[in-house]
Coordinates of C-alpha atoms and ligand atoms in Angstrom, one line a residue:
M1 CA -13.2 76.1 -60.2
T2 CA -15.7 73.3 -58.5
T3 CA -15.8 74.0 -54.7
L4 CA -18.5 71.5 -54.1
A5 CA -17.5 68.1 -52.9
I6 CA -20.4 66.1 -55.3
N7 CA -17.9 67.2 -58.1
G8 CA -15.1 66.5 -56.8
G9 CA -14.0 69.7 -54.8
A10 CA -13.1 69.1 -51.5
P11 CA -15.5 67.6 -49.2
V12 CA -16.1 70.1 -45.9
R13 CA -15.5 66.6 -43.0
A14 CA -13.2 64.7 -43.8
S15 CA -13.5 62.9 -40.9
A16 CA -16.3 59.7 -40.1
Y17 CA -18.7 61.3 -37.2
P18 CA -19.0 59.2 -34.2
S19 CA -19.9 55.1 -35.1
W20 CA -23.9 55.3 -34.0
P21 CA -24.6 51.9 -32.6
Q22 CA -22.1 52.6 -30.5
T23 CA -19.2 49.5 -31.5
N24 CA -16.2 50.6 -29.7
D25 CA -17.9 50.7 -26.0
E26 CA -17.0 47.2 -24.0
E27 CA -20.1 47.4 -21.4
Y28 CA -22.3 45.9 -24.6
V29 CA -20.8 43.3 -25.8
A30 CA -20.0 41.9 -22.1
A31 CA -23.7 41.9 -21.3
V32 CA -24.3 40.0 -24.8
A33 CA -21.5 37.7 -23.4
E34 CA -23.2 36.9 -20.5
V35 CA -26.5 36.2 -22.0
V36 CA -24.8 33.8 -24.1
R37 CA -22.9 32.0 -22.0
S38 CA -26.8 32.3 -19.2
G39 CA -28.3 29.8 -22.1
E40 CA -31.3 31.8 -21.4
W41 CA -31.4 33.6 -25.1
G42 CA -35.2 34.2 -25.8
G43 CA -38.3 36.2 -24.1
F44 CA -40.5 33.1 -23.2
P45 CA -40.9 32.9 -20.3
E46 CA -42.3 37.7 -21.1
P47 CA -41.0 39.2 -19.9
G48 CA -37.2 37.4 -19.4
L49 CA -34.8 38.8 -16.8
H50 CA -33.0 41.3 -18.9
G51 CA -36.7 42.2 -20.3
G52 CA -38.6 43.5 -18.2
A53 CA -35.7 45.2 -16.0
F54 CA -35.3 47.1 -18.9
E55 CA -39.4 47.8 -19.2
E56 CA -38.5 48.8 -15.0
A57 CA -36.4 51.1 -16.2
F58 CA -37.4 52.8 -19.1
A59 CA -41.2 53.4 -17.8
A60 CA -40.0 54.7 -15.0
Y61 CA -37.4 58.1 -16.9
Q62 CA -41.2 58.6 -19.5
G63 CA -43.2 58.6 -16.6
A64 CA -45.5 55.4 -17.3
R65 CA -46.4 52.4 -15.1
H66 CA -45.8 50.1 -18.0
G67 CA -43.3 48.8 -20.4
I68 CA -43.7 45.9 -22.3
L69 CA -41.0 45.6 -24.8
M70 CA -41.4 43.7 -27.9
M71 CA -40.3 43.0 -31.6
N72 CA -40.1 46.5 -33.3
G73 CA -41.9 49.6 -33.4
T74 CA -44.1 48.8 -36.0
V75 CA -45.6 46.1 -33.4
T76 CA -46.1 48.3 -30.8
M77 CA -48.6 50.2 -33.0
E78 CA -50.4 47.0 -34.0
V79 CA -50.3 45.7 -30.3
A80 CA -51.5 49.0 -29.1
C81 CA -54.7 49.4 -31.9
K82 CA -55.4 45.2 -30.3
A83 CA -55.4 46.0 -26.7
L84 CA -57.4 48.7 -27.4
G85 CA -59.8 46.8 -29.6
I86 CA -59.5 48.7 -32.0
G87 CA -60.3 46.1 -35.4
W88 CA -62.1 46.3 -38.7
G89 CA -64.1 48.5 -39.8
D90 CA -62.8 51.2 -37.2
E91 CA -60.5 54.1 -38.5
V92 CA -57.6 55.4 -37.1
I93 CA -56.2 58.8 -37.9
I94 CA -53.1 59.7 -39.0
P95 CA -50.1 62.3 -40.0
A96 CA -49.6 62.6 -43.4
L97 CA -45.6 62.9 -42.9
T98 CA -44.7 59.8 -41.0
F99 CA -42.6 56.2 -42.1
A100 CA -45.0 54.0 -42.8
A101 CA -45.6 51.8 -40.2
T102 CA -47.3 54.4 -39.0
A103 CA -50.1 54.0 -41.1
Y104 CA -49.1 50.2 -41.1
A105 CA -50.1 49.0 -37.4
P106 CA -53.6 50.0 -37.8
M107 CA -54.0 48.0 -40.1
A108 CA -52.1 44.6 -39.8
A109 CA -55.0 45.6 -36.6
G110 CA -57.4 45.2 -40.0
A111 CA -58.8 49.4 -39.2
L112 CA -58.3 52.0 -41.7
P113 CA -55.5 54.5 -41.7
V114 CA -57.4 58.6 -42.1
I115 CA -54.1 60.5 -43.1
V116 CA -54.3 64.0 -42.5
D117 CA -52.2 66.8 -42.9
V118 CA -49.0 68.3 -40.6
T119 CA -49.4 72.1 -39.5
P120 CA -46.6 74.6 -41.6
D121 CA -44.7 75.1 -38.2
T122 CA -43.7 72.0 -36.7
W123 CA -45.1 69.2 -39.4
T124 CA -46.7 67.6 -36.3
I125 CA -50.7 66.5 -36.7
D126 CA -52.6 69.2 -37.5
P127 CA -55.0 69.6 -34.9
D128 CA -58.1 71.0 -36.4
L129 CA -57.8 68.8 -39.1
V130 CA -58.0 65.3 -37.0
E131 CA -61.6 67.8 -35.7
A132 CA -63.1 67.4 -38.8
A133 CA -62.0 63.9 -39.7
I134 CA -64.1 62.2 -36.6
T135 CA -66.3 59.6 -38.0
D136 CA -68.5 57.5 -35.5
R137 CA -66.1 55.3 -37.2
T138 CA -62.7 56.9 -36.1
R139 CA -61.6 55.0 -32.3
A140 CA -57.9 56.3 -32.2
I141 CA -55.4 59.0 -33.6
I142 CA -52.1 58.4 -33.2
P143 CA -49.7 61.4 -33.5
V144 CA -46.2 60.7 -34.4
H145 CA -43.6 63.4 -33.2
L146 CA -41.6 63.7 -35.0
G147 CA -37.6 64.8 -35.6
H148 CA -36.6 67.3 -33.2
Q149 CA -40.8 68.4 -32.5
M150 CA -43.5 66.9 -30.7
A151 CA -47.7 66.9 -31.5
D152 CA -49.7 69.3 -29.7
M153 CA -50.8 67.0 -27.0
D154 CA -53.1 69.3 -25.3
R155 CA -54.9 69.9 -28.1
I156 CA -55.3 65.9 -29.1
M157 CA -55.5 65.5 -25.8
D158 CA -58.4 67.4 -25.6
I159 CA -59.4 66.5 -29.3
A160 CA -59.7 62.3 -27.6
R161 CA -61.0 63.1 -24.8
R162 CA -64.4 65.1 -26.1
H163 CA -65.1 62.0 -28.8
D164 CA -64.1 59.7 -26.5
L165 CA -60.9 57.8 -28.8
A166 CA -58.1 56.3 -27.9
V167 CA -54.4 58.5 -28.2
I168 CA -51.7 56.0 -29.0
E169 CA -48.4 58.8 -29.3
D170 CA -45.9 57.3 -32.5
C171 CA -42.4 57.9 -29.8
A172 CA -40.3 56.6 -32.9
H173 CA -38.5 60.3 -33.0
A174 CA -38.9 60.8 -29.5
H175 CA -37.2 58.7 -26.7
G176 CA -36.6 61.2 -23.3
Q177 CA -38.6 63.8 -25.2
R178 CA -41.2 65.3 -22.4
W179 CA -44.3 67.9 -23.4
N180 CA -45.8 70.1 -20.4
D181 CA -42.9 67.9 -17.7
Q182 CA -45.0 65.2 -19.1
G183 CA -42.8 62.2 -20.6
A184 CA -43.4 61.5 -24.2
G185 CA -45.6 57.7 -24.4
C186 CA -46.9 58.8 -21.1
I187 CA -50.4 61.6 -21.8
G188 CA -51.9 59.0 -24.2
D189 CA -53.7 55.6 -24.1
F190 CA -49.9 54.1 -25.0
G191 CA -46.7 56.0 -25.9
S192 CA -45.3 53.4 -28.9
F193 CA -41.2 53.5 -29.3
S194 CA -38.4 51.5 -32.1
H195 CA -35.0 51.1 -31.0
Q196 CA -33.4 49.7 -33.9
S197 CA -30.7 50.4 -34.7
S198 CA -30.4 54.0 -36.0
K199 CA -33.1 55.2 -33.6
I200 CA -31.1 56.9 -29.8
L201 CA -31.9 53.8 -27.9
T202 CA -31.1 51.2 -30.1
S203 CA -30.5 47.3 -30.1
G204 CA -30.4 46.2 -33.4
E205 CA -34.2 46.1 -33.2
G206 CA -37.2 46.2 -30.4
G207 CA -39.8 48.5 -30.1
T208 CA -41.5 49.5 -26.8
L209 CA -45.3 50.0 -25.7
L210 CA -45.2 52.7 -22.7
T211 CA -48.6 52.6 -20.5
S212 CA -49.7 53.4 -17.4
D213 CA -53.2 51.8 -17.2
D214 CA -52.6 48.2 -15.8
T215 CA -55.0 46.7 -17.9
L216 CA -54.0 47.9 -21.6
A217 CA -51.2 46.4 -20.1
M218 CA -51.7 43.3 -18.7
R219 CA -53.0 42.5 -22.5
A220 CA -50.5 43.8 -24.6
H221 CA -48.2 41.3 -22.0
S222 CA -51.3 38.5 -23.7
I223 CA -50.8 39.3 -26.8
I224 CA -47.4 39.2 -27.8
D225 CA -46.9 36.5 -25.7
C226 CA -49.1 34.3 -27.9
G227 CA -52.2 35.1 -26.3
R228 CA -50.8 33.6 -23.0
A229 CA -52.9 34.3 -20.2
K230 CA -51.7 37.6 -17.5
D231 CA -54.1 37.8 -15.1
P232 CA -53.9 35.1 -12.1
D233 CA -57.5 34.6 -12.5
D234 CA -57.4 34.3 -16.2
K235 CA -56.4 30.7 -17.6
D236 CA -58.1 30.8 -20.8
Y237 CA -55.7 32.6 -23.6
T238 CA -56.4 35.8 -25.7
F239 CA -55.5 35.9 -29.3
G240 CA -52.1 37.1 -30.0
A241 CA -49.3 35.9 -30.9
N242 CA -45.1 36.6 -30.4
Y243 CA -42.9 38.8 -30.8
R244 CA -40.9 38.7 -28.0
L245 CA -38.0 40.5 -28.3
S246 CA -34.5 38.0 -27.5
E247 CA -32.9 38.7 -24.3
L248 CA -30.2 39.6 -25.8
N249 CA -31.1 42.6 -27.5
A250 CA -32.8 43.3 -24.0
A251 CA -29.6 43.0 -22.0
L252 CA -28.5 45.7 -25.3
L253 CA -31.2 48.0 -23.9
E254 CA -30.4 47.8 -20.2
V255 CA -26.5 49.7 -21.2
A256 CA -28.1 52.1 -24.0
M257 CA -30.8 53.0 -21.0
R258 CA -28.0 53.8 -18.6
R259 CA -26.4 56.0 -21.5
F260 CA -29.2 57.8 -23.0
P261 CA -29.7 60.2 -20.5
A262 CA -25.9 61.7 -21.2
Q263 CA -26.3 61.4 -24.3
Q264 CA -29.6 63.2 -24.3
E265 CA -28.0 66.4 -23.0
Q266 CA -25.5 66.0 -25.5
R267 CA -27.6 66.4 -28.3
A268 CA -29.6 68.8 -26.8
I269 CA -26.8 71.0 -26.3
A270 CA -25.2 70.6 -30.0
G271 CA -28.5 71.0 -30.8
K272 CA -29.3 74.0 -29.6
A273 CA -26.3 75.5 -31.4
F274 CA -26.8 74.3 -34.4
E275 CA -29.8 75.8 -34.4
A276 CA -28.6 79.2 -33.7
M277 CA -26.0 77.9 -37.2
A278 CA -28.5 77.1 -39.6
A279 CA -30.4 80.1 -39.2
Q280 CA -28.1 82.2 -41.0
I281 CA -28.1 80.3 -44.1
P282 CA -30.2 82.7 -46.5
G283 CA -33.0 79.6 -47.7
I284 CA -32.9 77.9 -44.2
T285 CA -35.9 78.0 -41.8
V286 CA -35.2 76.8 -38.1
M287 CA -38.3 75.6 -36.8
P288 CA -37.6 75.9 -33.1
A289 CA -38.9 72.7 -30.8
D290 CA -42.5 73.6 -28.9
A291 CA -41.3 75.9 -26.0
R292 CA -44.2 73.1 -24.4
I293 CA -41.0 70.8 -25.2
T294 CA -39.7 70.8 -21.5
R295 CA -37.4 68.3 -22.2
W296 CA -35.7 68.1 -25.3
S297 CA -34.5 65.1 -26.6
F298 CA -33.9 64.6 -30.6
Y299 CA -33.8 61.4 -33.1
N300 CA -33.6 63.4 -36.4
Y301 CA -33.3 67.3 -36.5
I302 CA -35.4 68.9 -39.0
L303 CA -34.9 71.9 -40.8
K304 CA -36.9 73.6 -43.5
M305 CA -35.5 74.3 -46.7
D306 CA -36.4 77.3 -49.9
P307 CA -35.9 75.3 -52.9
E308 CA -35.2 79.1 -54.6
A309 CA -32.6 80.3 -52.7
F310 CA -31.1 77.1 -54.0
A311 CA -30.7 78.0 -57.9
G312 CA -34.0 75.7 -57.2
R313 CA -32.9 72.4 -56.8
T314 CA -35.2 71.2 -53.8
N315 CA -34.1 69.0 -50.6
D316 CA -33.2 65.7 -52.2
V317 CA -30.2 67.4 -54.0
V318 CA -29.0 69.2 -50.7
C319 CA -29.3 66.2 -49.1
E320 CA -27.1 64.6 -52.0
A321 CA -24.5 67.3 -52.1
M322 CA -24.1 66.6 -47.7
E323 CA -22.9 63.3 -47.7
A324 CA -20.5 64.7 -50.9
E325 CA -19.4 67.4 -47.4
G326 CA -19.3 64.2 -45.1
I327 CA -22.6 65.0 -43.4
Q328 CA -25.1 62.4 -43.5
A329 CA -28.6 64.1 -44.4
E330 CA -31.2 62.5 -45.8
V331 CA -34.8 63.6 -47.3
Q332 CA -36.4 60.8 -45.2
Y333 CA -40.3 60.7 -45.9
P334 CA -42.5 61.2 -48.7
A335 CA -46.0 62.7 -48.3
M336 CA -48.6 59.8 -47.2
S337 CA -49.7 60.4 -50.9
R338 CA -46.5 59.3 -52.3
Y339 CA -47.0 56.0 -51.2
E340 CA -48.2 52.8 -53.6
L341 CA -49.7 50.9 -50.5
F342 CA -52.8 53.0 -50.2
Q343 CA -54.4 52.5 -53.2
P344 CA -57.4 50.3 -52.7
S345 CA -56.3 49.1 -56.6
L346 CA -53.1 46.8 -54.5
S347 CA -54.5 46.4 -51.2
R348 CA -56.2 43.0 -50.3
L349 CA -58.5 44.6 -47.3
P350 CA -61.8 44.4 -47.1
V351 CA -61.8 48.1 -45.4
A352 CA -59.7 49.9 -48.3
V353 CA -61.9 48.9 -51.4
E354 CA -65.0 50.4 -48.9
Y355 CA -63.5 53.1 -48.8
A356 CA -61.5 53.9 -51.5
D357 CA -61.5 57.5 -51.6
R358 CA -60.5 57.7 -47.9
L359 CA -57.3 55.9 -49.2
D360 CA -56.9 56.4 -53.4
P361 CA -53.9 59.1 -53.6
A362 CA -55.5 60.8 -56.1
T363 CA -57.9 62.2 -53.6
M364 CA -56.2 63.2 -51.2
S365 CA -54.2 66.5 -50.6
F366 CA -51.6 66.9 -47.9
P367 CA -50.6 70.0 -49.5
V368 CA -48.1 71.0 -46.3
A369 CA -46.2 67.3 -45.9
E370 CA -46.1 67.2 -50.1
A371 CA -44.1 70.3 -50.0
A372 CA -42.5 69.2 -47.3
G373 CA -41.3 65.2 -48.9
D374 CA -41.3 66.4 -52.4
R375 CA -38.6 70.2 -51.9
E376 CA -38.1 71.4 -48.2
S377 CA -37.1 69.0 -45.5
I378 CA -34.1 67.9 -45.0
Y379 CA -33.4 65.5 -41.9
F380 CA -30.3 65.8 -40.1
M381 CA -29.3 62.3 -37.9
E382 CA -28.6 61.9 -34.3
T383 CA -24.3 60.9 -34.8
T384 CA -24.4 65.1 -35.8
F385 CA -25.0 65.7 -32.5
R386 CA -22.6 63.7 -30.2
D387 CA -19.0 65.6 -31.9
G388 CA -19.7 68.6 -30.1
E389 CA -18.8 71.9 -31.3
Q390 CA -17.4 70.7 -34.1
G391 CA -19.8 68.1 -35.3
V392 CA -22.9 70.6 -35.7
R393 CA -20.3 74.2 -37.4
D394 CA -19.4 71.1 -40.1
A395 CA -22.9 70.5 -40.7
A396 CA -24.1 74.3 -41.1
D397 CA -21.0 75.2 -42.7
A398 CA -21.8 72.5 -45.1
L399 CA -24.7 74.1 -45.6
A400 CA -23.9 77.3 -46.2
K401 CA -20.9 76.2 -48.4
I402 CA -24.0 74.1 -50.9
Q403 CA -26.6 77.4 -50.6
A404 CA -23.4 79.5 -52.1
N405 CA -22.6 77.2 -54.4
A406 CA -26.7 76.1 -55.2
G407 CA -25.6 77.0 -59.2
E408 CA -23.3 74.0 -59.6
L409 CA -25.8 71.5 -58.1
P410 CA -27.0 69.1 -60.8
Q411 CA -30.2 69.4 -61.3
G412 CA -31.9 66.4 -59.8
Ligands
PLP501 C1 -41.9 57.6 -37.5 C2 -41.6 56.1 -37.0 N1 -42.4 55.0 -36.4 C3 -42.7 53.8 -36.2 C4 -41.8 53.3 -37.0 C5 -40.9 52.4 -36.4 O1 -39.7 51.5 -35.9 P1 -39.3 50.2 -36.5 O2 -38.3 50.2 -37.3 O3 -38.9 49.6 -34.8 O4 -40.4 49.1 -36.4 C6 -40.7 54.4 -37.2 C7 -38.9 53.5 -37.8 O5 -38.3 54.1 -38.5 C8 -40.6 55.7 -37.4 O6 -39.7 56.5 -37.9

């Protein structure tokens, strides 16, 4: 008899999770309508009324002096590199398990992403490997606060100080997180946040850079505003382009910011309950958030599965079965070595050819990130954690059901 929904059985969860972004909140509609009527749709002059208000509110919430709002959470990192003077021939160290944007951004600024593996207990950048990868061309580190974890910012900042490197935190998953009571994105030189549709502080598209350095903030504002001078004493344009965000998006972010603290608390409570339930499932390893995370605020919650306990099936097959059971679960990221993007033969970047040995996937080996992407990682989406105890119980029940009946799963 078939029990798994992927084979035609009844799903564990028949009703939908709460929508994300929130489609039933009239305050969002009113905020956009007001901008439409005002006629001030664009982001010029930069920052706009709503853009500036959101920058201030978000920077204060995280604990930075400045926020710089722009088009997305990829150009944020490109702009950060440019504001730091990072360009042609420079090297920027990034983790092997992240979204392609983390590598694309330094490349777009002209630099070479040097990729290192992640730690087995958090799947964030391995500080020992960062230190080993430093050369006299290294200019910056981009740690990624992945899923429900943060990179070890104590070690990263210590390495950066000793080697005189900049740190750009990729916080696309980490709005609201705090490390030793310091906000994510406020520990390094820059923090980069995404406001793309799926993210926990969203306006459909958008990104914010945080910094507490006045000069870096001014440079970043200038770069995203076609190079317009931001220092009143400075008449000259700098090298920039139009990366401004529209006021329509900014108005959505202002509402989202007001909703955010309560949503973050709700997710954290549900996340703890989910951890306790998931830890009971054979073959599932819970990777508890680092104890130095003093406010826990996550975008995805990531579990580790052992294919042996799932009749040899891998994470992609399990995620497909979870979807059939009514639970949104994904294998978000393959290891960086699996992307064609980093093959010098396909790249027109001169540095990619010059440093072929450091970019060629044939010479890259990231055992931890590869195991995570190829076999072990299961990402649970934010909406799972906004439907109270029942929301996470359904997710845990579905995973337990799949594990118990893993022999029924397709071969993948
Ligand atoms: C880790 C990480 N960095 C950067 C980004 C890029 O953000 P955006 O889509 O806003 O460009 C994402 C988006 O998914 C991400 O997950």
